[in-house]
GROMACS .gro file of C-alpha atoms in nm:
model
  273
    1UNK     CA    1  -5.056  -0.998  -2.811
    2UNK     CA    2  -5.027  -0.616  -2.815
    3UNK     CA    3  -5.193  -0.394  -2.556
    4UNK     CA    4  -5.132  -0.116  -2.307
    5UNK     CA    5  -5.017  -0.234  -1.965
    6UNK     CA    6  -5.200  -0.066  -1.680
    7UNK     CA    7  -5.052  -0.099  -1.331
    8UNK     CA    8  -4.743  -0.287  -1.447
    9UNK     CA    9  -4.382  -0.187  -1.396
   10UNK     CA   10  -4.037  -0.330  -1.451
   11UNK     CA   11  -3.874  -0.402  -1.113
   12UNK     CA   12  -3.529  -0.262  -1.044
   13UNK     CA   13  -3.242  -0.505  -1.065
   14UNK     CA   14  -3.180  -0.514  -0.688
   15UNK     CA   15  -3.536  -0.614  -0.601
   16UNK     CA   16  -3.622  -0.964  -0.480
   17UNK     CA   17  -3.626  -1.228  -0.750
   18UNK     CA   18  -3.671  -1.604  -0.756
   19UNK     CA   19  -3.431  -1.692  -1.034
   20UNK     CA   20  -3.183  -1.576  -1.294
   21UNK     CA   21  -3.170  -1.686  -1.657
   22UNK     CA   22  -2.825  -1.761  -1.800
   23UNK     CA   23  -2.726  -1.901  -2.139
   24UNK     CA   24  -2.422  -2.125  -2.174
   25UNK     CA   25  -2.155  -1.975  -2.405
   26UNK     CA   26  -2.113  -2.149  -2.740
   27UNK     CA   27  -2.027  -1.871  -2.985
   28UNK     CA   28  -1.647  -1.856  -2.998
   29UNK     CA   29  -1.654  -1.549  -3.223
   30UNK     CA   30  -1.769  -1.334  -2.932
   31UNK     CA   31  -1.434  -1.384  -2.757
   32UNK     CA   32  -1.164  -1.409  -3.027
   33UNK     CA   33  -0.867  -1.597  -2.885
   34UNK     CA   34  -1.021  -1.597  -2.537
   35UNK     CA   35  -1.310  -1.841  -2.560
   36UNK     CA   36  -1.124  -2.116  -2.371
   37UNK     CA   37  -1.152  -1.903  -2.056
   38UNK     CA   38  -1.520  -1.813  -2.090
   39UNK     CA   39  -1.699  -2.135  -1.980
   40UNK     CA   40  -1.499  -2.126  -1.656
   41UNK     CA   41  -1.605  -1.766  -1.595
   42UNK     CA   42  -1.971  -1.847  -1.659
   43UNK     CA   43  -1.942  -2.149  -1.432
   44UNK     CA   44  -1.813  -1.927  -1.153
   45UNK     CA   45  -2.103  -1.684  -1.203
   46UNK     CA   46  -2.350  -1.972  -1.184
   47UNK     CA   47  -2.180  -2.103  -0.873
   48UNK     CA   48  -2.213  -1.768  -0.694
   49UNK     CA   49  -2.573  -1.699  -0.794
   50UNK     CA   50  -2.699  -2.052  -0.724
   51UNK     CA   51  -2.603  -2.021  -0.357
   52UNK     CA   52  -2.896  -1.787  -0.305
   53UNK     CA   53  -3.143  -1.848  -0.585
   54UNK     CA   54  -3.238  -2.070  -0.877
   55UNK     CA   55  -3.039  -2.050  -1.199
   56UNK     CA   56  -3.233  -2.128  -1.516
   57UNK     CA   57  -2.954  -2.243  -1.745
   58UNK     CA   58  -3.010  -2.251  -2.120
   59UNK     CA   59  -2.813  -2.520  -2.305
   60UNK     CA   60  -2.856  -2.697  -2.638
   61UNK     CA   61  -2.541  -2.895  -2.723
   62UNK     CA   62  -2.264  -3.074  -2.536
   63UNK     CA   63  -2.527  -3.099  -2.265
   64UNK     CA   64  -2.394  -3.413  -2.093
   65UNK     CA   65  -2.053  -3.258  -2.037
   66UNK     CA   66  -2.204  -2.932  -1.913
   67UNK     CA   67  -2.424  -3.114  -1.664
   68UNK     CA   68  -2.127  -3.321  -1.553
   69UNK     CA   69  -1.926  -3.004  -1.500
   70UNK     CA   70  -2.206  -2.846  -1.296
   71UNK     CA   71  -2.242  -3.159  -1.084
   72UNK     CA   72  -1.866  -3.193  -1.025
   73UNK     CA   73  -1.866  -2.840  -0.885
   74UNK     CA   74  -2.146  -2.939  -0.644
   75UNK     CA   75  -2.375  -2.671  -0.783
   76UNK     CA   76  -2.742  -2.703  -0.695
   77UNK     CA   77  -3.048  -2.486  -0.762
   78UNK     CA   78  -3.012  -2.545  -1.137
   79UNK     CA   79  -3.294  -2.588  -1.387
   80UNK     CA   80  -3.184  -2.687  -1.737
   81UNK     CA   81  -3.372  -2.565  -2.044
   82UNK     CA   82  -3.298  -2.678  -2.397
   83UNK     CA   83  -3.319  -2.371  -2.619
   84UNK     CA   84  -3.100  -2.299  -2.919
   85UNK     CA   85  -2.916  -1.966  -2.895
   86UNK     CA   86  -2.684  -1.758  -3.111
   87UNK     CA   87  -2.514  -1.577  -2.823
   88UNK     CA   88  -2.506  -1.560  -2.448
   89UNK     CA   89  -2.640  -1.206  -2.395
   90UNK     CA   90  -2.986  -1.271  -2.248
   91UNK     CA   91  -2.997  -0.924  -2.095
   92UNK     CA   92  -3.038  -0.800  -2.452
   93UNK     CA   93  -3.217  -1.084  -2.630
   94UNK     CA   94  -3.418  -1.234  -2.345
   95UNK     CA   95  -3.751  -1.134  -2.191
   96UNK     CA   96  -3.825  -0.818  -1.997
   97UNK     CA   97  -4.037  -0.924  -1.700
   98UNK     CA   98  -4.292  -0.673  -1.571
   99UNK     CA   99  -4.515  -0.716  -1.270
  100UNK     CA  100  -4.845  -0.584  -1.138
  101UNK     CA  101  -4.835  -0.498  -0.768
  102UNK     CA  102  -5.208  -0.541  -0.714
  103UNK     CA  103  -5.266  -0.893  -0.845
  104UNK     CA  104  -4.898  -1.001  -0.848
  105UNK     CA  105  -4.934  -1.093  -1.215
  106UNK     CA  106  -4.618  -1.114  -1.426
  107UNK     CA  107  -4.594  -1.085  -1.802
  108UNK     CA  108  -4.311  -1.095  -2.055
  109UNK     CA  109  -4.241  -0.804  -2.286
  110UNK     CA  110  -4.135  -0.964  -2.610
  111UNK     CA  111  -3.929  -0.700  -2.785
  112UNK     CA  112  -3.783  -0.799  -3.120
  113UNK     CA  113  -3.409  -0.862  -3.124
  114UNK     CA  114  -3.198  -0.811  -3.438
  115UNK     CA  115  -2.840  -0.860  -3.321
  116UNK     CA  116  -2.791  -0.494  -3.227
  117UNK     CA  117  -2.848  -0.407  -3.594
  118UNK     CA  118  -2.497  -0.537  -3.652
  119UNK     CA  119  -2.484  -0.917  -3.671
  120UNK     CA  120  -2.678  -1.142  -3.905
  121UNK     CA  121  -2.689  -1.451  -3.682
  122UNK     CA  122  -2.960  -1.356  -3.434
  123UNK     CA  123  -3.270  -1.553  -3.537
  124UNK     CA  124  -3.239  -1.812  -3.260
  125UNK     CA  125  -3.197  -1.538  -3.000
  126UNK     CA  126  -3.508  -1.366  -3.135
  127UNK     CA  127  -3.710  -1.680  -3.052
  128UNK     CA  128  -3.586  -1.722  -2.693
  129UNK     CA  129  -3.883  -1.539  -2.544
  130UNK     CA  130  -4.125  -1.781  -2.710
  131UNK     CA  131  -3.964  -2.070  -2.524
  132UNK     CA  132  -3.934  -1.889  -2.191
  133UNK     CA  133  -4.298  -1.780  -2.210
  134UNK     CA  134  -4.403  -2.144  -2.248
  135UNK     CA  135  -4.169  -2.262  -1.971
  136UNK     CA  136  -4.283  -1.999  -1.720
  137UNK     CA  137  -4.644  -1.992  -1.839
  138UNK     CA  138  -4.625  -1.613  -1.843
  139UNK     CA  139  -4.827  -1.418  -2.098
  140UNK     CA  140  -4.615  -1.269  -2.375
  141UNK     CA  141  -4.686  -0.918  -2.500
  142UNK     CA  142  -4.532  -0.765  -2.813
  143UNK     CA  143  -4.452  -0.394  -2.762
  144UNK     CA  144  -4.571  -0.195  -3.063
  145UNK     CA  145  -4.591   0.163  -3.184
  146UNK     CA  146  -4.822   0.314  -3.443
  147UNK     CA  147  -4.616   0.538  -3.667
  148UNK     CA  148  -4.729   0.699  -3.992
  149UNK     CA  149  -5.041   0.486  -3.988
  150UNK     CA  150  -4.848   0.161  -3.959
  151UNK     CA  151  -4.824  -0.072  -3.660
  152UNK     CA  152  -4.460  -0.154  -3.589
  153UNK     CA  153  -4.321  -0.409  -3.348
  154UNK     CA  154  -4.038  -0.252  -3.151
  155UNK     CA  155  -3.678  -0.369  -3.155
  156UNK     CA  156  -3.510  -0.324  -2.818
  157UNK     CA  157  -3.236  -0.471  -2.597
  158UNK     CA  158  -3.241  -0.478  -2.219
  159UNK     CA  159  -2.899  -0.315  -2.207
  160UNK     CA  160  -3.029  -0.011  -2.394
  161UNK     CA  161  -3.211   0.115  -2.084
  162UNK     CA  162  -3.195   0.097  -1.707
  163UNK     CA  163  -3.476   0.160  -1.456
  164UNK     CA  164  -3.497   0.238  -1.085
  165UNK     CA  165  -3.828   0.052  -1.046
  166UNK     CA  166  -4.012   0.369  -0.946
  167UNK     CA  167  -4.066   0.549  -1.273
  168UNK     CA  168  -3.724   0.671  -1.386
  169UNK     CA  169  -3.519   0.544  -1.680
  170UNK     CA  170  -3.168   0.594  -1.819
  171UNK     CA  171  -3.105   0.588  -2.196
  172UNK     CA  172  -2.853   0.716  -2.450
  173UNK     CA  173  -2.920   0.911  -2.767
  174UNK     CA  174  -2.634   0.731  -2.938
  175UNK     CA  175  -2.797   0.390  -2.905
  176UNK     CA  176  -3.160   0.474  -2.972
  177UNK     CA  177  -3.154   0.783  -3.195
  178UNK     CA  178  -2.846   0.733  -3.413
  179UNK     CA  179  -2.869   0.626  -3.777
  180UNK     CA  180  -2.574   0.395  -3.708
  181UNK     CA  181  -2.700   0.050  -3.605
  182UNK     CA  182  -3.050   0.196  -3.611
  183UNK     CA  183  -3.292  -0.041  -3.439
  184UNK     CA  184  -3.619   0.133  -3.517
  185UNK     CA  185  -3.611   0.343  -3.832
  186UNK     CA  186  -3.707   0.708  -3.782
  187UNK     CA  187  -3.802   0.668  -3.415
  188UNK     CA  188  -3.755   0.984  -3.209
  189UNK     CA  189  -3.747   1.066  -2.838
  190UNK     CA  190  -4.122   1.108  -2.823
  191UNK     CA  191  -4.174   0.760  -2.972
  192UNK     CA  192  -3.946   0.597  -2.718
  193UNK     CA  193  -4.088   0.790  -2.425
  194UNK     CA  194  -4.442   0.690  -2.522
  195UNK     CA  195  -4.323   0.331  -2.556
  196UNK     CA  196  -4.160   0.313  -2.212
  197UNK     CA  197  -4.450   0.494  -2.049
  198UNK     CA  198  -4.697   0.252  -2.206
  199UNK     CA  199  -4.518  -0.072  -2.123
  200UNK     CA  200  -4.294   0.003  -1.823
  201UNK     CA  201  -4.496   0.284  -1.658
  202UNK     CA  202  -4.198   0.521  -1.690
  203UNK     CA  203  -4.259   0.889  -1.623
  204UNK     CA  204  -3.909   1.033  -1.584
  205UNK     CA  205  -3.661   1.012  -1.873
  206UNK     CA  206  -3.288   1.078  -1.840
  207UNK     CA  207  -3.126   1.093  -2.182
  208UNK     CA  208  -2.749   1.071  -2.182
  209UNK     CA  209  -2.547   1.142  -2.498
  210UNK     CA  210  -2.302   0.866  -2.586
  211UNK     CA  211  -2.166   0.540  -2.451
  212UNK     CA  212  -1.816   0.396  -2.450
  213UNK     CA  213  -1.603   0.430  -2.762
  214UNK     CA  214  -1.588   0.110  -2.965
  215UNK     CA  215  -1.887  -0.055  -2.796
  216UNK     CA  216  -2.039  -0.323  -3.023
  217UNK     CA  217  -2.389  -0.216  -2.923
  218UNK     CA  218  -2.326   0.146  -3.021
  219UNK     CA  219  -2.408   0.315  -2.695
  220UNK     CA  220  -2.576   0.080  -2.449
  221UNK     CA  221  -2.633   0.266  -2.125
  222UNK     CA  222  -2.564  -0.044  -1.913
  223UNK     CA  223  -2.196  -0.016  -2.008
  224UNK     CA  224  -2.160   0.325  -1.846
  225UNK     CA  225  -2.441   0.427  -1.612
  226UNK     CA  226  -2.670   0.229  -1.380
  227UNK     CA  227  -2.919   0.282  -1.102
  228UNK     CA  228  -2.796   0.114  -0.783
  229UNK     CA  229  -3.093   0.233  -0.574
  230UNK     CA  230  -3.405   0.439  -0.635
  231UNK     CA  231  -3.216   0.761  -0.576
  232UNK     CA  232  -2.855   0.665  -0.655
  233UNK     CA  233  -2.681   0.642  -0.992
  234UNK     CA  234  -2.338   0.492  -1.053
  235UNK     CA  235  -2.163   0.625  -1.364
  236UNK     CA  236  -1.830   0.580  -1.541
  237UNK     CA  237  -1.596   0.880  -1.557
  238UNK     CA  238  -1.264   0.951  -1.725
  239UNK     CA  239  -1.016   1.202  -1.580
  240UNK     CA  240  -0.758   1.182  -1.858
  241UNK     CA  241  -0.848   1.463  -2.098
  242UNK     CA  242  -0.656   1.289  -2.376
  243UNK     CA  243  -0.866   0.974  -2.348
  244UNK     CA  244  -1.120   0.926  -2.627
  245UNK     CA  245  -1.397   0.870  -2.369
  246UNK     CA  246  -1.326   1.183  -2.164
  247UNK     CA  247  -1.555   1.424  -2.348
  248UNK     CA  248  -1.856   1.191  -2.375
  249UNK     CA  249  -1.843   1.065  -2.017
  250UNK     CA  250  -1.794   1.416  -1.881
  251UNK     CA  251  -2.094   1.535  -2.080
  252UNK     CA  252  -2.303   1.250  -1.940
  253UNK     CA  253  -2.193   1.336  -1.587
  254UNK     CA  254  -2.311   1.695  -1.631
  255UNK     CA  255  -2.652   1.569  -1.745
  256UNK     CA  256  -2.679   1.337  -1.445
  257UNK     CA  257  -2.591   1.614  -1.199
  258UNK     CA  258  -2.877   1.824  -1.337
  259UNK     CA  259  -3.126   1.538  -1.353
  260UNK     CA  260  -3.397   1.474  -1.098
  261UNK     CA  261  -3.593   1.169  -0.988
  262UNK     CA  262  -3.959   1.101  -1.057
  263UNK     CA  263  -4.025   1.273  -0.722
  264UNK     CA  264  -3.831   1.584  -0.821
  265UNK     CA  265  -3.527   1.512  -0.605
  266UNK     CA  266  -3.164   1.515  -0.712
  267UNK     CA  267  -2.988   1.180  -0.747
  268UNK     CA  268  -2.681   1.081  -0.551
  269UNK     CA  269  -2.408   1.027  -0.811
  270UNK     CA  270  -2.129   0.773  -0.758
  271UNK     CA  271  -1.838   0.815  -0.998
  272UNK     CA  272  -1.654   0.505  -1.114
  273UNK     CA  273  -1.313   0.549  -1.285
   0.00000   0.00000   0.00000
């Protein structure tokens, strides 16, 4: 389904939520030489989150051993879902939930996922939203844009943008406008701003330049800069002028200092080394 969303918004990450979706790690190539440590790390994350809310855990093989491991750690608040995945990164491949304040309705934005325009094994991850829509019974909407007379379904990852829940968004030009790992061919700022206004009710756009050097995603904003409240932004900085990230992060910081919220106020900036 493709339509304009009136009255919907994407909640900020710190707002109340009932559950978190997590995928169990299977792809050893994502952590060369380190995979043996990863399941333990994910287990610890599940353990912490499940103390306060439900964890929807996606698994599809070695399921008996995983369940046994969860049980032996006395972890509760777990719902298991059998969905085949290519990778663990649900923030990028999974659904974007948006909500309507008036009728409390929730829907899933089903952006296309193509492995960050880098990896070929992404087809299972691109189907995750189909399964989650059926499990949650939430309507699924495909974000589209009409460009040069053609309707195009939009490719997007959750890590490519960050919202404050009140109408402001953080993005990077490197990720969304570069020809390298180009997600949506020939999209420009106007296209993306119309897209986020239409589906997330965004009115205030803060475009940073580049992300961290060597990032697989080619510039995801969630690696460097995040909203931590409606009027506060936490951002990575580099003080060593010889460091390859110094110039880009310093340029981003200058943009943030000049930026204003959807209400016209300056943001509080927290610098993180």
